[in-house]
Coordinates of C-alpha atoms in Angstrom, one line a residue:
H1 CA 118.7 57.8 25.8
L2 CA 121.9 59.3 25.4
R3 CA 120.3 62.8 24.5
G4 CA 118.7 62.3 28.3
V5 CA 115.8 64.9 28.9
G6 CA 116.6 67.7 26.6
L7 CA 115.1 65.9 23.1
F8 CA 111.9 67.0 25.8
A9 CA 112.5 70.0 25.5
E10 CA 113.2 69.7 21.2
M11 CA 110.0 68.5 20.9
I12 CA 108.5 71.5 21.8
R13 CA 110.4 74.1 20.3
K14 CA 110.1 75.3 16.7
K15 CA 113.3 76.0 16.2
T16 CA 114.6 72.7 17.1
K17 CA 112.1 69.9 15.4
D18 CA 114.2 69.4 13.1
K19 CA 117.7 67.8 15.5
V20 CA 114.7 65.6 16.9
D21 CA 114.1 64.5 13.0
E22 CA 117.9 64.0 12.3
L23 CA 117.9 62.1 15.3
M24 CA 115.4 59.9 15.4
K25 CA 116.6 58.6 12.2
Y26 CA 120.0 57.7 13.2
C27 CA 118.3 56.0 16.0
V28 CA 116.4 53.9 12.8
Q29 CA 119.1 53.3 11.5
V30 CA 121.1 51.6 14.4
G31 CA 117.7 49.4 15.0
K32 CA 118.1 48.0 11.2
D33 CA 121.8 47.1 12.0
I34 CA 120.8 45.4 15.4
A35 CA 118.2 43.6 13.9
R36 CA 120.2 42.3 11.2
M37 CA 122.4 40.9 13.9
Y38 CA 120.0 39.6 15.8
K39 CA 118.2 37.7 12.8
E40 CA 122.3 36.5 11.6
A41 CA 122.2 35.0 15.7
G42 CA 119.2 33.1 15.2
V43 CA 116.4 35.2 16.9
D44 CA 112.8 34.7 15.6
V45 CA 110.9 38.1 17.2
I46 CA 112.3 41.5 17.9
A47 CA 111.0 43.9 20.4
V48 CA 111.6 47.6 19.4
V49 CA 111.5 48.9 22.8
D50 CA 110.8 53.0 23.5
P51 CA 110.3 53.5 27.1
M52 CA 109.5 56.9 26.3
V53 CA 106.0 56.4 24.5
S54 CA 104.8 56.8 27.8
Q55 CA 105.7 60.3 28.5
V56 CA 105.1 61.9 24.9
S57 CA 101.4 62.7 23.7
P58 CA 99.4 61.1 21.1
K59 CA 100.4 64.4 18.9
H60 CA 104.2 64.5 19.2
F61 CA 103.9 60.6 19.0
E62 CA 102.4 61.3 15.3
T63 CA 104.7 64.0 14.7
F64 CA 108.2 62.4 16.0
V65 CA 107.6 58.8 17.0
K66 CA 105.0 56.8 15.0
E67 CA 106.9 57.7 11.4
P68 CA 110.3 56.1 12.1
T69 CA 108.6 53.4 13.6
T70 CA 106.8 52.1 10.9
E71 CA 110.4 52.4 9.2
L72 CA 111.6 50.1 11.5
N73 CA 108.6 47.3 11.9
T74 CA 108.5 46.9 8.3
Y75 CA 112.2 47.1 7.6
I76 CA 112.4 44.0 10.6
R77 CA 108.9 42.0 8.9
E78 CA 109.7 42.5 5.2
E79 CA 113.3 42.9 4.9
L80 CA 114.4 40.4 7.5
G81 CA 111.6 38.4 7.4
L82 CA 111.2 38.4 10.9
R83 CA 108.4 39.3 13.7
V84 CA 108.1 42.1 15.5
M85 CA 106.3 43.2 19.1
S86 CA 106.1 47.0 20.0
F87 CA 107.3 47.5 24.1
S88 CA 106.9 50.6 26.3
C89 CA 107.0 50.5 29.6
G90 CA 104.9 53.6 32.3
D91 CA 101.3 53.9 31.3
A92 CA 101.4 54.7 27.2
T93 CA 97.8 54.2 27.2
K94 CA 96.9 57.1 25.8
N95 CA 99.4 56.3 22.3
L96 CA 98.7 52.3 22.5
E97 CA 96.5 52.5 18.9
L98 CA 99.3 54.5 18.1
M99 CA 101.7 51.9 18.6
C100 CA 99.7 49.4 16.8
Q101 CA 99.4 51.7 13.9
T102 CA 103.8 51.1 12.9
N103 CA 103.3 48.0 11.0
T104 CA 104.4 46.1 14.2
N105 CA 103.2 41.8 14.9
G106 CA 102.2 43.1 19.0
I107 CA 102.3 44.9 21.1
A108 CA 103.6 44.4 25.1
F109 CA 103.2 47.1 28.3
D110 CA 103.4 47.2 32.2
E111 CA 101.4 47.1 34.7
N112 CA 100.4 50.6 34.1
V113 CA 98.0 49.9 31.3
D114 CA 94.5 48.2 31.7
L115 CA 94.9 44.4 30.1
A116 CA 91.2 44.9 29.3
Y117 CA 91.6 48.0 27.3
A118 CA 94.6 46.9 26.4
K119 CA 93.2 44.0 24.6
E120 CA 90.5 45.4 22.8
V121 CA 92.9 47.9 21.0
A122 CA 95.4 44.9 19.6
N123 CA 91.9 43.1 18.2
K124 CA 90.6 46.0 16.4
Y125 CA 94.1 46.0 14.3
N126 CA 94.6 41.9 15.0
V127 CA 98.0 42.2 16.8
S128 CA 99.3 39.8 19.4
Y129 CA 99.1 41.6 22.8
G130 CA 102.0 40.5 25.7
G131 CA 101.7 41.4 29.7
N132 CA 101.3 42.6 32.6
L133 CA 102.4 40.4 36.0
P134 CA 103.3 43.1 38.6
L135 CA 106.6 43.5 39.1
T136 CA 107.4 43.7 42.5
T137 CA 103.9 43.7 44.6
I138 CA 103.3 39.7 43.2
M139 CA 106.4 38.3 41.1
L140 CA 109.4 40.2 43.9
F141 CA 107.4 40.1 46.8
G142 CA 104.0 37.9 46.8
T143 CA 104.1 34.1 47.3
P144 CA 103.3 31.0 44.6
A145 CA 100.1 30.8 45.4
E146 CA 99.5 34.5 45.1
N147 CA 101.7 34.6 41.6
V148 CA 99.6 32.0 40.7
E149 CA 95.9 33.7 41.4
E150 CA 97.4 36.9 39.3
A151 CA 98.2 34.9 36.0
K152 CA 94.7 33.1 36.0
R153 CA 93.1 36.5 37.1
E154 CA 95.5 38.0 33.8
L155 CA 94.6 34.8 31.5
E156 CA 91.0 35.5 32.0
I157 CA 90.7 38.8 31.1
G158 CA 93.3 38.6 28.1
K159 CA 92.3 34.9 27.2
G160 CA 91.4 34.8 23.2
A161 CA 93.8 34.8 20.2
G162 CA 96.9 36.8 20.5
Y163 CA 97.6 37.3 24.1
I164 CA 100.9 36.5 25.5
L165 CA 101.0 36.2 29.5
S166 CA 104.2 37.8 30.5
P167 CA 106.2 39.5 33.2
G168 CA 105.1 43.9 32.8
C169 CA 108.8 44.6 31.9
D170 CA 112.3 43.3 33.5
I171 CA 112.4 40.8 36.2
P172 CA 113.4 42.9 39.0
Y173 CA 116.5 41.0 40.8
N174 CA 116.3 38.4 43.3
T175 CA 112.6 37.5 42.3
P176 CA 112.0 34.5 43.6
I177 CA 112.6 31.5 41.5
P178 CA 109.2 29.3 43.0
N179 CA 107.0 32.5 42.3
L180 CA 108.5 32.5 38.1
V181 CA 108.1 28.2 38.7
A182 CA 104.8 28.2 40.0
I183 CA 103.4 30.6 36.8
A184 CA 105.0 28.2 34.1
D185 CA 103.5 25.2 36.2
Y186 CA 100.2 26.7 35.7
V187 CA 100.2 27.2 32.5
S188 CA 101.5 24.0 31.3
G189 CA 98.6 22.5 33.6
N190 CA 101.6 21.1 36.0
Y191 CA 100.9 23.1 38.9
T192 CA 99.3 21.2 42.0
S193 CA 100.2 23.2 45.0
L194 CA 98.6 26.2 46.6
D195 CA 101.7 25.9 49.4
D196 CA 103.9 29.3 50.2
F197 CA 107.2 29.1 50.1
S198 CA 109.3 31.2 52.4
D199 CA 112.3 33.1 51.3
E200 CA 114.4 35.0 53.0
S201 CA 114.3 37.1 49.8
L202 CA 110.6 38.3 51.2
A203 CA 111.9 39.5 54.8
D204 CA 110.7 43.3 55.4
D205 CA 113.5 45.5 54.7
G206 CA 113.5 47.9 57.0
A207 CA 112.3 51.5 58.0
D208 CA 109.4 53.1 56.0
F209 CA 109.4 55.9 53.9
E210 CA 107.8 59.0 55.5
D211 CA 106.9 62.5 55.0
V212 CA 109.8 64.7 55.9
E213 CA 109.0 67.8 57.5
V214 CA 109.8 71.0 55.2
E215 CA 110.8 74.5 56.4
P216 CA 110.0 77.6 55.2
G217 CA 111.8 78.9 52.4
H218 CA 113.4 75.4 51.6
V219 CA 112.3 72.4 49.3
F220 CA 111.7 68.5 49.7
I221 CA 111.7 66.3 46.4
E222 CA 110.8 62.8 45.9
V223 CA 110.8 60.9 43.1
I224 CA 109.4 57.5 43.5
T225 CA 110.2 54.7 41.0
L226 CA 110.9 51.6 40.1
D227 CA 114.7 52.3 39.9
S228 CA 116.6 54.4 37.9
E229 CA 119.6 52.5 37.4
G230 CA 116.8 50.5 35.0
C231 CA 114.1 52.0 34.4
A232 CA 114.9 55.0 31.5
P233 CA 111.7 57.7 32.4
C234 CA 112.7 57.0 36.2
Q235 CA 116.1 57.8 35.1
Y236 CA 114.9 60.6 33.3
M237 CA 112.6 62.1 36.4
C238 CA 116.0 62.2 38.6
E239 CA 117.7 63.6 35.9
A240 CA 115.2 66.1 36.0
V241 CA 116.0 66.9 39.8
R242 CA 119.8 67.0 39.3
G243 CA 119.3 69.2 36.8
V244 CA 117.7 71.4 39.3
L245 CA 119.8 71.6 42.2
P246 CA 122.6 74.1 41.4
K247 CA 119.6 77.1 40.9
Y248 CA 118.8 75.7 44.8
E249 CA 122.1 75.5 46.2
G250 CA 121.2 74.6 50.3
R251 CA 117.0 75.0 49.5
I252 CA 116.3 71.8 48.2
S253 CA 116.6 68.1 49.4
W254 CA 115.3 64.8 48.1
R255 CA 115.3 61.3 47.3
E256 CA 114.8 58.4 45.5
S257 CA 112.4 56.0 47.2
L258 CA 112.1 52.9 45.1
V259 CA 109.4 50.2 45.0
K260 CA 111.8 47.5 44.8
T261 CA 111.4 47.2 48.4
K262 CA 108.5 46.7 50.6
A263 CA 109.2 50.3 52.3
G264 CA 108.4 51.5 48.9
I265 CA 105.4 49.6 48.1
R266 CA 103.8 50.7 51.1
R267 CA 105.4 54.3 50.1
M268 CA 103.2 54.1 46.8
K269 CA 99.5 52.8 48.9
K270 CA 99.9 55.5 51.3
L271 CA 100.3 57.8 48.6
G272 CA 97.8 56.0 46.3
V273 CA 99.6 56.8 43.4
A274 CA 98.8 53.8 41.2
N275 CA 101.3 54.6 37.9
L276 CA 105.3 55.1 38.3
P277 CA 108.0 57.3 38.2
V278 CA 106.2 59.5 39.9
M279 CA 107.4 63.1 41.7
L280 CA 106.6 64.7 45.1
I281 CA 107.3 68.4 45.5
N282 CA 106.6 69.1 49.6
N283 CA 104.9 65.8 49.7
E284 CA 102.1 66.0 47.5
V285 CA 101.8 64.2 43.7
V286 CA 102.4 66.8 41.3
F287 CA 104.3 64.6 38.7
N288 CA 102.1 61.8 38.1
N289 CA 104.4 59.1 35.2
I290 CA 105.2 62.5 33.3
V291 CA 109.2 63.6 33.2
P292 CA 108.2 67.6 33.5
T293 CA 110.5 70.0 31.6
Q294 CA 113.7 72.2 33.4
A295 CA 111.0 75.4 33.2
E296 CA 108.2 73.1 34.1
L297 CA 109.8 71.8 37.3
I298 CA 111.2 75.3 38.4
E299 CA 107.7 76.8 38.5
A300 CA 106.5 74.3 40.4
I301 CA 109.7 74.6 42.8
E302 CA 109.0 78.8 42.6
K303 CA 105.5 78.5 43.6
R304 CA 106.2 76.6 47.3
L305 CA 108.8 78.0 48.0

């Protein structure tokens, strides 16, 4: 995470692949140390969280990620005697099967992943699977009744051994407590009312994010995110834009449109965007749930200039 977007370039260049391996070995050791401290604190399940699984190809996962993750998971299970869950945010669909091959007890994922497919993969490898209540459209902005209906739908899909109903990722700040209580009550069999709660946090939040009219010789970049302050892929996509700004001084304007607002959700639906983060250039989706390298972003900008 501290290495930033430069890590992707190092995965691609032959001369720098050894640097990636060295960094991964270091991260495994840090992971082992932290897991040991967690056990001493009384933790029973360790979540090995790798938000970048959605950003790398299966080939790169096999080359750089699978062996170190397996080593860490094996340490947690066999040496510490704990259970381990492997989590990735974003559309990690292409790597779900590889995640299951890392000696994990289970996989967890967000709303970008199809629950029925995840169930199929998890059952194949006899691991548990957790997810994937939508964070904003349902948990943050939905009513208690809508949250119960979504939980009911997901339990129907995931029912059977190994399924854990859970939020897709970090619960957004200001998620109405009645929404969380309604889900818990439904699962425990205590939910009796479908009355909608009124909560000021559900109020509209102002003007929509509109298309920006682009002048000749200029480029407008929009990054739609959950929140770059808390979502690693979102942060890297915003960093990618900031990285090229000096090269195009005065010719690029950009904004981050957060889906933690109703305006952001409307923007996302208007564009037909299903996964996050997404980068638009001149109001056209160019990089969907994948962080571009600097070279790829420059090429896309030059094409539109």
